[in-house]
């Protein structure tokens, strides 16, 4: 199943917390990208196909300012990003070299990239914030990427925050971080996640009314019957 505009709108109604529960029921425990936290509080929930980029540790003959003009560079990768994608960058957890700064983020924003996700850090943070490109990362650092990293590829399988990410897997990101939906499971998640969200919202109404948790969360047979009856109203 492809990620249609309708699918995106559906997933925007589902929290990443709910998605991890749905995926857990399908046997997937490792879908939350560690270290990717909102650079700016209040960033919206976003959904898009993963566009992957990969760094390896810096090697002095390759990680140089001259490499920024190479055909294999972050600059070239950005020009290949399609509108609506979410850039997911394997920075191998390096926190003392910023992978992107304000100029690169500004170009991504102009190209219609939905967001930047990384297990590393960014630089020129004031300028990055001014671009209004939503960013989830581990923090900020002044040194450039070549101080600690070598860029090697894009649109290949990567590991980001301990999660295996393949090009065009689905990324959903909100204030709890970034969650990956394997592309092959998109249809199944779309079928189940909205119902999980509705069920948990109903449970919250019962908690607000003073109901105790045993038998409510998780539901016993009696509570399930009450929930099903509420859906028919």
Short mmCIF file of C-alpha atoms in Angstrom, two decimals:
data_model
loop_
_atom_site.label_atom_id
_atom_site.label_comp_id
_atom_site.label_asym_id
_atom_site.label_seq_id
_atom_site.Cartn_x
_atom_site.Cartn_y
_atom_site.Cartn_z
CA UNK A 1 0.00 0.00 0.00
CA UNK A 2 1.32 3.46 -0.87
CA UNK A 3 1.26 6.37 1.54
CA UNK A 4 -1.69 8.33 0.18
CA UNK A 5 -2.84 11.76 1.31
CA UNK A 6 -5.76 10.03 3.04
CA UNK A 7 -3.38 7.68 4.88
CA UNK A 8 -1.29 10.63 6.03
CA UNK A 9 -4.36 12.40 7.41
CA UNK A 10 -5.41 9.24 9.25
CA UNK A 11 -1.97 8.77 10.82
CA UNK A 12 -1.91 12.41 11.91
CA UNK A 13 -4.79 11.55 14.25
CA UNK A 14 -2.80 8.75 15.93
CA UNK A 15 -0.13 9.41 18.54
CA UNK A 16 3.27 7.77 18.34
CA UNK A 17 2.51 6.20 21.72
CA UNK A 18 -0.54 4.50 20.26
CA UNK A 19 1.44 3.38 17.22
CA UNK A 20 4.04 1.69 19.40
CA UNK A 21 1.24 -0.25 21.09
CA UNK A 22 -0.26 -1.32 17.76
CA UNK A 23 3.15 -2.38 16.44
CA UNK A 24 3.96 -4.18 19.70
CA UNK A 25 0.87 -6.32 19.17
CA UNK A 26 2.37 -7.28 15.81
CA UNK A 27 5.66 -8.29 17.42
CA UNK A 28 7.65 -5.13 16.66
CA UNK A 29 9.33 -3.73 19.76
CA UNK A 30 12.11 -1.65 18.23
CA UNK A 31 10.41 1.12 16.26
CA UNK A 32 11.04 4.26 18.36
CA UNK A 33 14.11 6.24 17.24
CA UNK A 34 16.21 6.92 20.33
CA UNK A 35 17.62 10.40 20.81
CA UNK A 36 15.30 12.14 18.35
CA UNK A 37 13.59 14.80 20.46
CA UNK A 38 11.88 18.00 19.29
CA UNK A 39 14.26 20.89 18.72
CA UNK A 40 11.37 23.28 19.28
CA UNK A 41 8.53 22.55 21.73
CA UNK A 42 5.11 22.22 20.17
CA UNK A 43 6.16 20.91 16.76
CA UNK A 44 3.15 19.32 15.03
CA UNK A 45 2.64 15.62 14.44
CA UNK A 46 4.01 14.84 10.98
CA UNK A 47 3.85 11.83 8.68
CA UNK A 48 5.96 11.01 5.63
CA UNK A 49 8.07 8.45 3.81
CA UNK A 50 11.63 8.08 5.06
CA UNK A 51 14.42 9.51 2.94
CA UNK A 52 17.56 8.05 4.47
CA UNK A 53 21.07 9.51 4.80
CA UNK A 54 24.10 7.79 6.31
CA UNK A 55 27.25 9.01 8.01
CA UNK A 56 30.18 6.90 9.23
CA UNK A 57 32.97 7.96 11.61
CA UNK A 58 35.22 10.71 10.31
CA UNK A 59 38.27 9.71 8.32
CA UNK A 60 40.73 12.52 7.85
CA UNK A 61 41.30 12.07 4.11
CA UNK A 62 37.56 12.07 3.40
CA UNK A 63 35.94 14.26 6.05
CA UNK A 64 37.12 17.64 4.79
CA UNK A 65 35.40 20.90 3.84
CA UNK A 66 36.26 20.05 0.21
CA UNK A 67 33.99 16.99 0.47
CA UNK A 68 30.97 19.30 0.64
CA UNK A 69 31.35 19.84 -3.12
CA UNK A 70 31.57 16.10 -3.88
CA UNK A 71 28.84 14.34 -5.90
CA UNK A 72 28.38 12.22 -2.78
CA UNK A 73 27.55 14.92 -0.25
CA UNK A 74 24.77 16.12 1.98
CA UNK A 75 24.18 18.90 -0.56
CA UNK A 76 23.56 16.41 -3.37
CA UNK A 77 21.34 14.31 -1.13
CA UNK A 78 19.15 17.29 -0.27
CA UNK A 79 18.60 18.00 -3.97
CA UNK A 80 17.29 14.42 -4.34
CA UNK A 81 14.73 14.74 -1.54
CA UNK A 82 11.12 14.67 -2.77
CA UNK A 83 8.46 16.98 -1.39
CA UNK A 84 6.77 15.59 1.70
CA UNK A 85 9.53 13.18 2.69
CA UNK A 86 11.00 12.99 6.18
CA UNK A 87 14.80 12.99 6.16
CA UNK A 88 16.11 10.34 8.55
CA UNK A 89 19.83 10.66 9.19
CA UNK A 90 22.11 8.03 10.68
CA UNK A 91 24.63 10.12 12.60
CA UNK A 92 25.85 7.11 14.65
CA UNK A 93 24.92 9.04 17.79
CA UNK A 94 27.73 11.61 17.41
CA UNK A 95 26.92 14.67 19.53
CA UNK A 96 29.97 16.92 18.95
CA UNK A 97 29.52 17.58 15.22
CA UNK A 98 26.38 19.13 13.74
CA UNK A 99 25.17 17.28 10.65
CA UNK A 100 23.17 20.19 9.20
CA UNK A 101 23.07 23.92 9.83
CA UNK A 102 20.81 26.77 8.86
CA UNK A 103 21.65 26.88 5.13
CA UNK A 104 21.03 23.17 4.53
CA UNK A 105 17.86 23.21 6.61
CA UNK A 106 16.65 26.29 4.71
CA UNK A 107 17.14 24.45 1.43
CA UNK A 108 15.26 21.42 2.75
CA UNK A 109 12.42 23.67 3.80
CA UNK A 110 12.31 25.26 0.36
CA UNK A 111 12.14 21.81 -1.24
CA UNK A 112 9.11 20.91 0.86
CA UNK A 113 10.80 18.36 3.10
CA UNK A 114 8.42 17.67 5.99
CA UNK A 115 10.99 17.19 8.76
CA UNK A 116 14.53 16.20 9.73
CA UNK A 117 15.07 13.30 12.13
CA UNK A 118 18.49 12.28 13.43
CA UNK A 119 20.18 10.50 16.31
CA UNK A 120 22.86 13.20 16.15
CA UNK A 121 22.85 16.99 16.49
CA UNK A 122 22.48 20.13 14.39
CA UNK A 123 24.45 23.39 14.37
CA UNK A 124 23.59 27.08 13.83
CA UNK A 125 20.58 26.41 16.01
CA UNK A 126 19.14 29.93 15.93
CA UNK A 127 19.23 29.91 12.15
CA UNK A 128 17.83 26.39 11.96
CA UNK A 129 14.88 27.47 14.10
CA UNK A 130 14.35 30.48 11.83
CA UNK A 131 13.95 28.17 8.82
CA UNK A 132 10.82 26.65 10.41
CA UNK A 133 11.94 23.18 9.31
CA UNK A 134 10.70 20.81 12.04
CA UNK A 135 13.71 19.01 13.53
CA UNK A 136 13.99 16.11 15.94
CA UNK A 137 17.55 15.50 17.15
CA UNK A 138 19.78 14.82 20.14
CA UNK A 139 20.82 18.45 20.63
CA UNK A 140 23.17 21.06 19.16
CA UNK A 141 26.90 21.49 18.60
CA UNK A 142 28.97 24.21 16.96
CA UNK A 143 31.50 22.08 14.96
CA UNK A 144 30.58 21.03 11.41
CA UNK A 145 29.83 17.46 10.39
CA UNK A 146 33.34 16.78 9.08
CA UNK A 147 34.73 17.34 12.57
CA UNK A 148 33.36 13.94 13.53
CA UNK A 149 31.59 12.32 10.60
CA UNK A 150 31.99 11.27 6.97
CA UNK A 151 28.91 11.36 4.74
CA UNK A 152 28.69 8.26 2.54
CA UNK A 153 25.23 7.61 1.07
CA UNK A 154 21.56 8.33 0.78
CA UNK A 155 18.47 6.20 0.12
CA UNK A 156 20.06 3.07 1.56
CA UNK A 157 19.05 1.08 4.67
CA UNK A 158 20.38 2.77 7.80
CA UNK A 159 20.33 2.47 11.56
CA UNK A 160 19.04 5.58 13.33
CA UNK A 161 18.68 5.65 17.08
CA UNK A 162 18.96 1.87 17.14
CA UNK A 163 16.15 1.37 14.61
CA UNK A 164 16.56 -0.17 11.14
CA UNK A 165 15.15 2.30 8.62
CA UNK A 166 14.65 1.47 4.95
CA UNK A 167 13.88 4.06 2.29
CA UNK A 168 10.12 4.72 2.09
CA UNK A 169 9.30 3.20 5.45
CA UNK A 170 6.71 5.42 7.12
CA UNK A 171 7.77 7.88 9.82
CA UNK A 172 5.32 9.41 12.30
CA UNK A 173 6.79 11.99 14.65
CA UNK A 174 5.32 14.06 17.46
CA UNK A 175 6.27 15.34 20.91
CA UNK A 176 7.09 11.78 22.05
CA UNK A 177 9.60 11.34 19.22
CA UNK A 178 9.74 9.42 15.96
CA UNK A 179 8.20 6.01 15.28
CA UNK A 180 8.77 3.86 12.21
CA UNK A 181 6.03 1.89 10.49
CA UNK A 182 7.48 -0.70 8.10
CA UNK A 183 6.07 0.02 4.65
CA UNK A 184 4.75 -3.54 4.40
CA UNK A 185 2.66 -3.04 7.57
CA UNK A 186 1.11 0.29 6.63
CA UNK A 187 -2.25 -1.16 5.61
CA UNK A 188 -2.58 -3.20 8.79
CA UNK A 189 -1.63 -0.25 11.00
CA UNK A 190 -4.14 2.00 9.25
CA UNK A 191 -6.83 -0.59 9.92
CA UNK A 192 -6.08 -0.87 13.64
CA UNK A 193 -4.51 2.33 14.93
CA UNK A 194 -7.56 4.65 14.74
CA UNK A 195 -9.62 2.08 16.68
CA UNK A 196 -6.89 1.84 19.34
CA UNK A 197 -6.95 5.63 19.64
CA UNK A 198 -10.77 5.69 19.96
CA UNK A 199 -10.70 2.94 22.58
CA UNK A 200 -8.10 4.74 24.70
CA UNK A 201 -10.03 8.01 24.42
CA UNK A 202 -13.13 6.21 25.72
CA UNK A 203 -11.11 4.74 28.58
CA UNK A 204 -9.93 8.24 29.48
CA UNK A 205 -13.55 9.42 29.75
CA UNK A 206 -14.21 6.62 32.21
CA UNK A 207 -11.13 7.54 34.23
CA UNK A 208 -12.36 11.15 34.31
CA UNK A 209 -15.68 9.83 35.64
CA UNK A 210 -13.84 8.11 38.49
CA UNK A 211 -13.67 4.51 37.24
CA UNK A 212 -10.91 2.31 38.69
CA UNK A 213 -8.37 0.71 36.38
CA UNK A 214 -8.85 -3.03 37.08
CA UNK A 215 -11.18 -4.32 34.38
CA UNK A 216 -11.03 -1.02 32.54
CA UNK A 217 -7.43 -0.94 31.34
CA UNK A 218 -7.08 -3.53 29.98
CA UNK A 219 -10.78 -4.11 29.42
CA UNK A 220 -12.56 -7.14 30.80
CA UNK A 221 -15.54 -8.65 28.98
CA UNK A 222 -18.07 -6.39 30.72
CA UNK A 223 -16.13 -3.24 29.89
CA UNK A 224 -15.68 -4.34 26.29
CA UNK A 225 -19.43 -4.75 25.99
CA UNK A 226 -19.98 -1.24 27.35
CA UNK A 227 -17.42 0.15 24.91
CA UNK A 228 -19.00 -1.60 21.92
CA UNK A 229 -22.42 -0.32 22.98
CA UNK A 230 -21.05 3.24 23.17
CA UNK A 231 -19.88 3.00 19.56
CA UNK A 232 -23.40 2.19 18.41
CA UNK A 233 -24.85 5.39 19.87
#
